[in-house]
Coordinates of C-alpha atoms and ligand atoms in Angstrom, one line a residue:
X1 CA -32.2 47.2 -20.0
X2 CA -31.5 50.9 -20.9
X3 CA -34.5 51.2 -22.3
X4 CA -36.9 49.6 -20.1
X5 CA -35.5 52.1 -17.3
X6 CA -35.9 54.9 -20.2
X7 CA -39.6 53.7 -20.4
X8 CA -40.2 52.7 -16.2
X9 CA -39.0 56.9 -16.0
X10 CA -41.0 58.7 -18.7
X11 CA -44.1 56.2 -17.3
X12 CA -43.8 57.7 -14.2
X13 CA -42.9 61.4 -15.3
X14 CA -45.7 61.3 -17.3
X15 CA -48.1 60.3 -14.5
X16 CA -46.8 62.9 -12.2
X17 CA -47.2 65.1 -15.4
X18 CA -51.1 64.5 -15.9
X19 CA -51.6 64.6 -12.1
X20 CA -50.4 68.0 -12.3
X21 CA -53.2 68.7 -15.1
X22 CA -55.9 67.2 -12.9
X23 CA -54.6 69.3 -9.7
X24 CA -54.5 72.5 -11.9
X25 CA -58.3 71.3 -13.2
X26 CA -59.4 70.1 -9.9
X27 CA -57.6 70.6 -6.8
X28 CA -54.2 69.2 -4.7
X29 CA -55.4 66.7 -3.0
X30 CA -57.5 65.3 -5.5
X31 CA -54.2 65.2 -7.6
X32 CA -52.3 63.4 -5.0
X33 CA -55.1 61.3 -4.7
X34 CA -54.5 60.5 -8.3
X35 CA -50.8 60.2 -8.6
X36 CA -50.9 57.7 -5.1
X37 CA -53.8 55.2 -6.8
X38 CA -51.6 55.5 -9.8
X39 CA -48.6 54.2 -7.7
X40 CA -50.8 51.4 -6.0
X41 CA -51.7 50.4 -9.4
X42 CA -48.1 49.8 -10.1
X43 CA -47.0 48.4 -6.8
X44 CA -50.1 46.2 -7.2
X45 CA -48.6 45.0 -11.2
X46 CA -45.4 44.3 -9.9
X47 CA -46.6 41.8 -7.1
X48 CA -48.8 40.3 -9.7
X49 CA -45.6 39.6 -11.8
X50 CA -43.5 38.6 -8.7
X51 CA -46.3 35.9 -7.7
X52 CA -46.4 34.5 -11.3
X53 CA -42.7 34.7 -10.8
X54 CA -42.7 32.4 -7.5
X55 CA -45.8 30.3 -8.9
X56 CA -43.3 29.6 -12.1
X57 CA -40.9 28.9 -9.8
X58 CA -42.3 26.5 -7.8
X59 CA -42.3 24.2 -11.0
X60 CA -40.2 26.0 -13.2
X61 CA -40.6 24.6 -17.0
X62 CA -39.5 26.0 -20.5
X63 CA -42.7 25.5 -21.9
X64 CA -44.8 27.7 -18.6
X65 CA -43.2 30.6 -18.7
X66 CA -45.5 34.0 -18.5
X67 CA -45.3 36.4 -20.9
X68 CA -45.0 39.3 -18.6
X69 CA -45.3 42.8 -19.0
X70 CA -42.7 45.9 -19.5
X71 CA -39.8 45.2 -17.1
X72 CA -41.4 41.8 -16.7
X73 CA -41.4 41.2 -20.0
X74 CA -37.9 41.7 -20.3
X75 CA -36.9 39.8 -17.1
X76 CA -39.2 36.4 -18.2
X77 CA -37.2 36.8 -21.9
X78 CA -34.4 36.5 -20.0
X79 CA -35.1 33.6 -18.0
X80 CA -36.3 31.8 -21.0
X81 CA -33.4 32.4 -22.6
X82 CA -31.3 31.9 -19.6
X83 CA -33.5 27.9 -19.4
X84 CA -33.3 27.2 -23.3
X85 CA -29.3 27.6 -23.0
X86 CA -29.2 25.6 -19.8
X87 CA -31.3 22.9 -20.8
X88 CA -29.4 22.3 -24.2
X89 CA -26.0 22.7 -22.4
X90 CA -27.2 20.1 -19.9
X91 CA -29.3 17.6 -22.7
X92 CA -25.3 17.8 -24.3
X93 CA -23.6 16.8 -21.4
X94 CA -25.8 14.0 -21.0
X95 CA -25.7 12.5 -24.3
X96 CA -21.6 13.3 -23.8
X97 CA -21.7 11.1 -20.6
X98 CA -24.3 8.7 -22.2
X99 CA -21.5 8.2 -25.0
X100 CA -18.5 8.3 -22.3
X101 CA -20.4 5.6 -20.4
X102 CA -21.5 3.3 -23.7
X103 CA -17.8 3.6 -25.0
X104 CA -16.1 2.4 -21.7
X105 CA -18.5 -0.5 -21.3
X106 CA -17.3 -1.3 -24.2
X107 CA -13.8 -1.4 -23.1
X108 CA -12.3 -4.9 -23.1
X109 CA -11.1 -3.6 -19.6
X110 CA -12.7 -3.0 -16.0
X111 CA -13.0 0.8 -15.4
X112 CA -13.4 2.3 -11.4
X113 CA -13.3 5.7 -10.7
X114 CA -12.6 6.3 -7.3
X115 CA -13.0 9.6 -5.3
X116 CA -10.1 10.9 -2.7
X117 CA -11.1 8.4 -0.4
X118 CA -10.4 5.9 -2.4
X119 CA -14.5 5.0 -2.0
X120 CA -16.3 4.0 -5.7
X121 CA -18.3 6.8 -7.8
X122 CA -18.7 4.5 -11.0
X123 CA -17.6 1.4 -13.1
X124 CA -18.0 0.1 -16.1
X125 CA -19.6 -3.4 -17.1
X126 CA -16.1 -5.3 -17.6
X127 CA -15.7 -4.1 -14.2
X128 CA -18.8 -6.1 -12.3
X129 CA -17.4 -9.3 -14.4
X130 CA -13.4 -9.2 -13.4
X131 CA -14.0 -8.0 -10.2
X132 CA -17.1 -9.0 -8.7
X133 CA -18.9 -5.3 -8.1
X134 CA -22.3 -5.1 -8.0
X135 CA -24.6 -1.9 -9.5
X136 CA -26.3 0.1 -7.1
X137 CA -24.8 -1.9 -4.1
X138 CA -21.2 -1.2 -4.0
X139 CA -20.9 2.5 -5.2
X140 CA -20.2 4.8 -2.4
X141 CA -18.1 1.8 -0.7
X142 CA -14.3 1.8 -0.2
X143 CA -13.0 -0.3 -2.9
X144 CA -10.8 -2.0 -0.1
X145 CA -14.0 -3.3 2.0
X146 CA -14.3 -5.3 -1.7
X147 CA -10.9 -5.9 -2.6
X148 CA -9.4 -7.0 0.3
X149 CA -6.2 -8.6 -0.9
X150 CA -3.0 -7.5 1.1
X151 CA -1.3 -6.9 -2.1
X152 CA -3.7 -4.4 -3.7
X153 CA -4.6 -3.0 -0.4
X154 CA -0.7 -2.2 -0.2
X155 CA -0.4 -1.1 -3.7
X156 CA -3.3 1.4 -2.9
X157 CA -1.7 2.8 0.1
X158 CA 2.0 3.2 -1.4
X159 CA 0.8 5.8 -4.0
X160 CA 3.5 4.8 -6.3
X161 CA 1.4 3.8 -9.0
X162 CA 4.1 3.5 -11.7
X163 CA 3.6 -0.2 -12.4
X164 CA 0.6 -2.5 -12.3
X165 CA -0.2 -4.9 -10.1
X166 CA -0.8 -8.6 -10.6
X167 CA -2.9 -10.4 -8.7
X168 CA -4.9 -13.8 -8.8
X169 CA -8.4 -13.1 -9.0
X170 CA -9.9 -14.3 -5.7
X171 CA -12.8 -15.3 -8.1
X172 CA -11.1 -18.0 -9.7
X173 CA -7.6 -19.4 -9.4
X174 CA -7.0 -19.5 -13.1
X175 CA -7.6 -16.1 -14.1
X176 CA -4.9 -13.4 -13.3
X177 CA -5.7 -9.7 -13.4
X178 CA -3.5 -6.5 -14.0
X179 CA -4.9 -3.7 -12.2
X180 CA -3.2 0.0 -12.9
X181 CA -4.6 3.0 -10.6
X182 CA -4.2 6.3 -13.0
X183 CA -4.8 9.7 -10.5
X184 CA -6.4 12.0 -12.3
X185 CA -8.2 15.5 -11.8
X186 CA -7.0 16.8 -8.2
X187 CA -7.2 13.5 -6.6
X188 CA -9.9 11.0 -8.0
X189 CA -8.2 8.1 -9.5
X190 CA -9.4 5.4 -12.4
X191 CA -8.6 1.7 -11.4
X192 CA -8.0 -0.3 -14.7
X193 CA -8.1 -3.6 -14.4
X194 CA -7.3 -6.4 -17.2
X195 CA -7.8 -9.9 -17.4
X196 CA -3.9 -11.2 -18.1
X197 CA -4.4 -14.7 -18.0
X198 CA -3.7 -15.7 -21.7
X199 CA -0.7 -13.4 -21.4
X200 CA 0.7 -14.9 -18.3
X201 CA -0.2 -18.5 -19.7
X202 CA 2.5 -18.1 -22.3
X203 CA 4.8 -16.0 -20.1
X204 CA 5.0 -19.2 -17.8
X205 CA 5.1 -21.3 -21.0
X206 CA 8.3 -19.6 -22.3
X207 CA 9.9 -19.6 -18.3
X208 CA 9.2 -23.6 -18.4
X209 CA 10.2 -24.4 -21.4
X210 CA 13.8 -22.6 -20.8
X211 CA 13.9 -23.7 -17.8
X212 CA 13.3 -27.7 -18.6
X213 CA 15.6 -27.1 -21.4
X214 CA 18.2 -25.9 -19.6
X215 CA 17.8 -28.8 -17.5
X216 CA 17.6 -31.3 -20.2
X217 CA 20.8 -29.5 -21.7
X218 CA 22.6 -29.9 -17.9
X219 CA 23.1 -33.8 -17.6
X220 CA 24.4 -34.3 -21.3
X221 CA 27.3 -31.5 -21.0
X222 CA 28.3 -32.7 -17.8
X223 CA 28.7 -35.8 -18.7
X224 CA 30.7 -34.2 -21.7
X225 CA 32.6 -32.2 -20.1
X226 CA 33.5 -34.9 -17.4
X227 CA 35.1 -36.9 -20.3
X228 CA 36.5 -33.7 -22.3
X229 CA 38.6 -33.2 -19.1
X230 CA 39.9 -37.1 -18.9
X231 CA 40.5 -37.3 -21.9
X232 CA 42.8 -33.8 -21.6
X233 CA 44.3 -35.6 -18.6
X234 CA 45.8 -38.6 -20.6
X235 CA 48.5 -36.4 -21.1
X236 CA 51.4 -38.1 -24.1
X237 CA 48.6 -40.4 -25.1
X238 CA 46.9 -37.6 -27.0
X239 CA 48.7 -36.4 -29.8
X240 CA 49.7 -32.7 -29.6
X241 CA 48.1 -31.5 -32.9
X242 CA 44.9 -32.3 -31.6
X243 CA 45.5 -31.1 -28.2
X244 CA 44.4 -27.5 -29.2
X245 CA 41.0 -29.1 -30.5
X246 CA 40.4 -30.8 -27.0
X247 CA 41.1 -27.3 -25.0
X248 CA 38.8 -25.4 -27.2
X249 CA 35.8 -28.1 -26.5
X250 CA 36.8 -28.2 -23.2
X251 CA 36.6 -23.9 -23.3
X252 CA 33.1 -24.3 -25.1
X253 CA 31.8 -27.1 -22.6
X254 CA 32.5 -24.9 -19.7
X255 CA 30.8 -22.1 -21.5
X256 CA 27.8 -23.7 -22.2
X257 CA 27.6 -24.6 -18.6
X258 CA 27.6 -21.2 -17.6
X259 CA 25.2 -20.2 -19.8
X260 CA 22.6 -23.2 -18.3
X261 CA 23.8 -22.1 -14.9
X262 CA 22.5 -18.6 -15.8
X263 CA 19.5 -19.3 -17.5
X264 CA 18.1 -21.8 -14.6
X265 CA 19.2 -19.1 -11.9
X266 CA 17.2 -16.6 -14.4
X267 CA 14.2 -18.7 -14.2
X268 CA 14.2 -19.3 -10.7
X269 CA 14.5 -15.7 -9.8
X270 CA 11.6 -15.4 -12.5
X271 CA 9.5 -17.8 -10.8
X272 CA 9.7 -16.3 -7.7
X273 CA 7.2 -13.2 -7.9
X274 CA 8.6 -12.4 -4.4
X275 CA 11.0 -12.9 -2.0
X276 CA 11.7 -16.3 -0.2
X277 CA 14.4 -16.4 1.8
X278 CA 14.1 -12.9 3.4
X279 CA 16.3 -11.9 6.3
X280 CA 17.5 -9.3 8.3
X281 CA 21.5 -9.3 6.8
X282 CA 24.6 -7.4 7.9
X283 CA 26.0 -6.3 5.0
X284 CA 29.9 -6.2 6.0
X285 CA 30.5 -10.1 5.8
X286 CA 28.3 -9.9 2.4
X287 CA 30.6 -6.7 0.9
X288 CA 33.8 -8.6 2.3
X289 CA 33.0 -11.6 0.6
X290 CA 32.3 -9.3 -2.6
X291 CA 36.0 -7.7 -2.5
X292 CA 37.5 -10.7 -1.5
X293 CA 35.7 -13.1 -4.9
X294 CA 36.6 -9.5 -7.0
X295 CA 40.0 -9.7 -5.6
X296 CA 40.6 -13.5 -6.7
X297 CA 39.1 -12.7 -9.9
X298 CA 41.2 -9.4 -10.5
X299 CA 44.2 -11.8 -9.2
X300 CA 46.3 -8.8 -8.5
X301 CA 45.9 -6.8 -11.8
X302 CA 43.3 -3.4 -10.7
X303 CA 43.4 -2.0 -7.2
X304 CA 40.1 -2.8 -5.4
X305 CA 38.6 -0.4 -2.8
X306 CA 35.7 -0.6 -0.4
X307 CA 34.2 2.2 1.5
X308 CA 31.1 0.7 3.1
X309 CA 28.8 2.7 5.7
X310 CA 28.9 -0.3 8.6
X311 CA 25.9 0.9 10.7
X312 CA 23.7 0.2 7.8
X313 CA 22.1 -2.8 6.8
X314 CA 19.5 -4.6 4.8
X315 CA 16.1 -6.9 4.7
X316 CA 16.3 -9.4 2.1
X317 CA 17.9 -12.4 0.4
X318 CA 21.7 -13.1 1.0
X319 CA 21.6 -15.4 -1.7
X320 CA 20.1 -13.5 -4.4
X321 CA 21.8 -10.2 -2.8
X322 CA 25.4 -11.5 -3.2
X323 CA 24.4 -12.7 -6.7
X324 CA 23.3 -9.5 -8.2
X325 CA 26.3 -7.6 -6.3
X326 CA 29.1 -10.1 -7.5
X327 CA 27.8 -9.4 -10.8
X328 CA 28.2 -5.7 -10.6
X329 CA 32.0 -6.3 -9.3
X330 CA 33.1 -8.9 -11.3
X331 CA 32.0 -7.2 -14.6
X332 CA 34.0 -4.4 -13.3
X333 CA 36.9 -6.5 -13.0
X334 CA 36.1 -8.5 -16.3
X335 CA 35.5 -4.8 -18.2
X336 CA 38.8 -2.8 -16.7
X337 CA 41.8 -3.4 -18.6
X338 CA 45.0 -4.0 -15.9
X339 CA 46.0 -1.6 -13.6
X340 CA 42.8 -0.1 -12.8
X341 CA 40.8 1.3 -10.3
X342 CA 37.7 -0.1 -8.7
X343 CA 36.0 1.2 -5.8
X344 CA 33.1 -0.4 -3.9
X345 CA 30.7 2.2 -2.4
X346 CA 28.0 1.2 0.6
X347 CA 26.8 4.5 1.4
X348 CA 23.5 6.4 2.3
X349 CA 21.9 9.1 0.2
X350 CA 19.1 10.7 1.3
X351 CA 16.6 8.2 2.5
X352 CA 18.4 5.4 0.2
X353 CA 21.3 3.5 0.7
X354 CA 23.4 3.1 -2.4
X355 CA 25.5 0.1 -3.3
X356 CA 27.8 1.5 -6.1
X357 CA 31.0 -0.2 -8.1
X358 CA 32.6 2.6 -10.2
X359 CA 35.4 1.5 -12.6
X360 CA 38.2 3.1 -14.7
X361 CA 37.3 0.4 -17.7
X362 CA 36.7 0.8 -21.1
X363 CA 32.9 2.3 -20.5
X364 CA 29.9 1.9 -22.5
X365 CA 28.2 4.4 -25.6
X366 CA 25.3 6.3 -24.1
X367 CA 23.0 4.3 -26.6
X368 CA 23.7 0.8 -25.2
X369 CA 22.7 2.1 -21.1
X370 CA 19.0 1.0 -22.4
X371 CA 19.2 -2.2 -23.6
X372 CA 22.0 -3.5 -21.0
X373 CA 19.9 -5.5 -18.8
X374 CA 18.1 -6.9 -21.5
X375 CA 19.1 -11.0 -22.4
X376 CA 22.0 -11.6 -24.2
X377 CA 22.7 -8.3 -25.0
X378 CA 26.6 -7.4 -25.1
X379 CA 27.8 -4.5 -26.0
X380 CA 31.1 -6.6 -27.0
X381 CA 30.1 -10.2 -27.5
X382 CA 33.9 -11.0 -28.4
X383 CA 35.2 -9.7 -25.0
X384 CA 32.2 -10.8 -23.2
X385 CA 33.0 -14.1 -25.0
X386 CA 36.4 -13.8 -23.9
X387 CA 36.0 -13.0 -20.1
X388 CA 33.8 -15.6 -19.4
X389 CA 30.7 -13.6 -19.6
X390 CA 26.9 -15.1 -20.6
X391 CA 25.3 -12.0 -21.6
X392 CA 22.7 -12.6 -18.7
X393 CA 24.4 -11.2 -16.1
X394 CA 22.2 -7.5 -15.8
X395 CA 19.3 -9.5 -16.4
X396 CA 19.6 -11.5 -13.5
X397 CA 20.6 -8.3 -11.2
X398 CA 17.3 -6.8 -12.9
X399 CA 15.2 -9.3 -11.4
X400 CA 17.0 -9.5 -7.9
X401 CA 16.5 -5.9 -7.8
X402 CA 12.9 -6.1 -8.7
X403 CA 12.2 -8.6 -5.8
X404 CA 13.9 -5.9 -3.7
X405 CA 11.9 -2.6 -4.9
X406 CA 15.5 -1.2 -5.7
X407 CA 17.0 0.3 -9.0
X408 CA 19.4 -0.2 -11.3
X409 CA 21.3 3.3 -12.3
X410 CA 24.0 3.3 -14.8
X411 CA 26.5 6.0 -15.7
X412 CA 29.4 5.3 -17.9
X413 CA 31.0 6.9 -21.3
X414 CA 33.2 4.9 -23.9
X415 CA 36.9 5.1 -23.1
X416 CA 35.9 6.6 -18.9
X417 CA 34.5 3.9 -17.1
X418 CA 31.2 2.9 -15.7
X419 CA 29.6 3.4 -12.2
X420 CA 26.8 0.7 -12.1
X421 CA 24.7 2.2 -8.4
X422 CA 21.8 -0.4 -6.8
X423 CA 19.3 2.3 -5.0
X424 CA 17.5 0.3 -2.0
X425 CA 13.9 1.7 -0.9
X426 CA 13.5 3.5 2.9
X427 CA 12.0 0.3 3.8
X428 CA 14.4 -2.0 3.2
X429 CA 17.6 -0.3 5.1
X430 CA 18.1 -2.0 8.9
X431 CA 20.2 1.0 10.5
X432 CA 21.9 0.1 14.0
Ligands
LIG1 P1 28.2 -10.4 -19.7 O1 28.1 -11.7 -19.1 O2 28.4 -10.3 -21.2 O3 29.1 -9.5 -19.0 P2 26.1 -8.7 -18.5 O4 24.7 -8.9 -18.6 O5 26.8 -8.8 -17.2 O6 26.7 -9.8 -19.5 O7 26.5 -7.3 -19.2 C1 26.0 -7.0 -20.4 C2 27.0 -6.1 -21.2 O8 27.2 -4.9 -20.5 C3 28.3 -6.7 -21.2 O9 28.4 -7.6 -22.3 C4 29.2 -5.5 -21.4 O10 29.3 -5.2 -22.8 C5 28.5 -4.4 -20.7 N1 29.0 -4.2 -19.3 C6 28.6 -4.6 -18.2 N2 29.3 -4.1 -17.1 C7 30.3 -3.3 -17.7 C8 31.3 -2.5 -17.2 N3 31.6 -2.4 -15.9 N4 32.1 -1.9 -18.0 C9 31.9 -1.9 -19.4 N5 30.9 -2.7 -19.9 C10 30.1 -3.4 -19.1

């Protein structure tokens, strides 16, 4: 650039040099003469160049571009330049969204990306079969004008996109879909959706199967258990070294019962993808009733407190609410040697309300707090054993909770006690 100015200057001092020559030779005004043609001449090249320029430009194309002279030599190398990088930056992004778009249609999975208002910019193949969305027609449309259901409608206005969704497709009654909105850049979002049927197939499999066979198991240890207990009643007619042996089948019966009783209440919780028996509930006869079973159960040995917030209250299932709470309590009565504290807490925090049972019991290593709600896991089968526990006690509160959008949160150290907190959602709490 340097240069060309270097070369635009001594151009022109070089003119105004010779026109001094031919006014020394000649005259003045013949030398003016001479130096303003020569700067008309110049004028007149540049607005050549410029209309090449805006002729280029008109259809601008790699392979059309003038040649130009001195500056304009420079400026069209430029521009070529300028096009040639362009060009092969733009053919690479193309081939990069030609591959982006060949490798998620071949995604097992239905991909929509969404804009910020939630209204569709592209999807993938899997997409049009799963859920129904039709090329050229439906981009630009809010993906609720096409998915109308109230539950993904809901799921897309709660922005809590943390767990998928799981709908029937309204395509077909058979097939179930997992859809997952991922935000990503500032506020576009990719909808994933998933065909979950064979998946849910054996889910529902495994529910039925525990669940018949926990009926099948029912009658038979009843019936067991019936005579197990008249037979313990003949009392003198049994003889007393084999009274032990009756006790312990009669402990064993009554254990096995428990055990059905909890796996059929964990499969009809499981079965129930939502709430049935919601209500509004006031929540002092339902913590009452809590202290007053934890009381029976403690039967004098830990001192029980409740400190309950009255005005509040809650939507949702008495049934299943007591359930998950008097598992909470009576594990903290089970779990806290004599003499112990327990205190009941019904309070608000923030925009939650807390129901909280802290004890002073033996306490739980930090390594077991994950796997606690899981089936069957104890982190002392023998005590469990021993208090009357199933091992599916958590795992029933789990699912409760689930149907109630609310949390589990544990806190507890070996040898300190445990605080096991349920954290209910905004909109679940009735205040008065
Ligand atoms: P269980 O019927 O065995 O009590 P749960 O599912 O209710 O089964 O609890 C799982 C395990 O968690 C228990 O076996 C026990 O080891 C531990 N646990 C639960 N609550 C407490 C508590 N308050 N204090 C100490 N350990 C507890």
């Amino acid at each position: 650039m340097q240069d060309i100015r270097w070369k635009a200057f001594w151009l022109h001092f070089c003119w105004c040099f010779c026109c001094l020559i031919v006014g020394w030779i000649f005259n003045q005004e013949t030398a003016w003469l001479v130096y303003a043609a020569g700067i008309l001449a110049y004028i007149a090249g540049h607005l050549y160049w410029i209309h090449r320029l805006y002729l280029w430009a008109l259809k601008p194309s790699l392979n059309f571009i003038p040649n130009g002279k001195g500056i304009w030599e420079y400026i069209f190398a430029n521009l070529y330049q300028e096009m040639r990088r362009h060009s092969r930056s733009q053919s690479q992004l193309s081939s990069t969204l030609e591959r982006l778009r060949h490798a998620t249609s071949a995604l097992p999975d239905g991909v929509v990306v969404l804009n910020n208002r939630n209204e569709i910019e592209w999807f993938n193949e899997p997409a049009i079969q799963r859920l129904g969305l039709k090329r050229h027609h439906d981009e630009g449309q809010p993906i609720y004008y096409l998915l109308r259901q109230a539950e993904f409608v809901e799921y897309l206005q709660a922005e809590d996109y943390s767990e998928p969704l799981k709908l029937k497709s309204w395509r077909s009654p058979d097939i179930t879909l997992e859809l997952q909105i991922i935000p990503f850049a500032s506020k576009q979002r990719l909808l994933i959706c998933r065909d979950v049927s064979a998946l849910e197939k054996t889910e529902v499999m495994r529910r039925d199967f525990i669940a018949n066979v926990s009926h099948e198991l029912r009658t038979p240890l009843t019936v067991i258990g019936g005579f197990l207990e008249t037979i313990s009643d003949m009392q003198g007619e049994i003889s007393p070294d084999i009274q032990p042996y009756f006790d312990m089948m009669q402990a064993q019966t009554t254990r096995m019962r428990r055990i059905i009783e909890d796996l059929l209440t964990l499969s009809t919780i499981e079965n129930n993808a939502t709430l049935k028996d919601e209500s509004d509930l006031q929540m002092l006869p339902l913590l009452n009733q809590l202290v007053n079973d934890a009381r029976a159960l403690s039967q004098g040995q830990h001192t029980i407190t409740l400190h309950a917030e009255t005005t509040v209250n809650l939507r949702g299932s008495y049934n299943e609410l007591l359930s998950a709470m008097s598992n909470l309590t009576s594990n903290a009565v089970r779990y806290t040697p004599a003499q112990g504290h327990i205190d009941i807490d019904w309070q608000m925090r923030g925009e939650h309300v807390v129901f909280s049972v802290r004890d002073t019991g033996i306490g739980i290593d930090a390594h077991h707090l994950p796997r606690l709600t899981e089936r069957f896991y104890r982190v002392d089968s023998g005590r469990s054993r021993d208090t009357g526990g199933t091992g599916l006690g958590l795992s029933i509160v789990k699912h409760i909770l689930h149907h109630h959008q609310a949390q589990l949160q544990i806190e507890s150290e070996a040898g300190q006690g445990s605080c096991f907190s349920i954290v209910f959602p905004p909109q679940r709490i009735l205040s008065a």
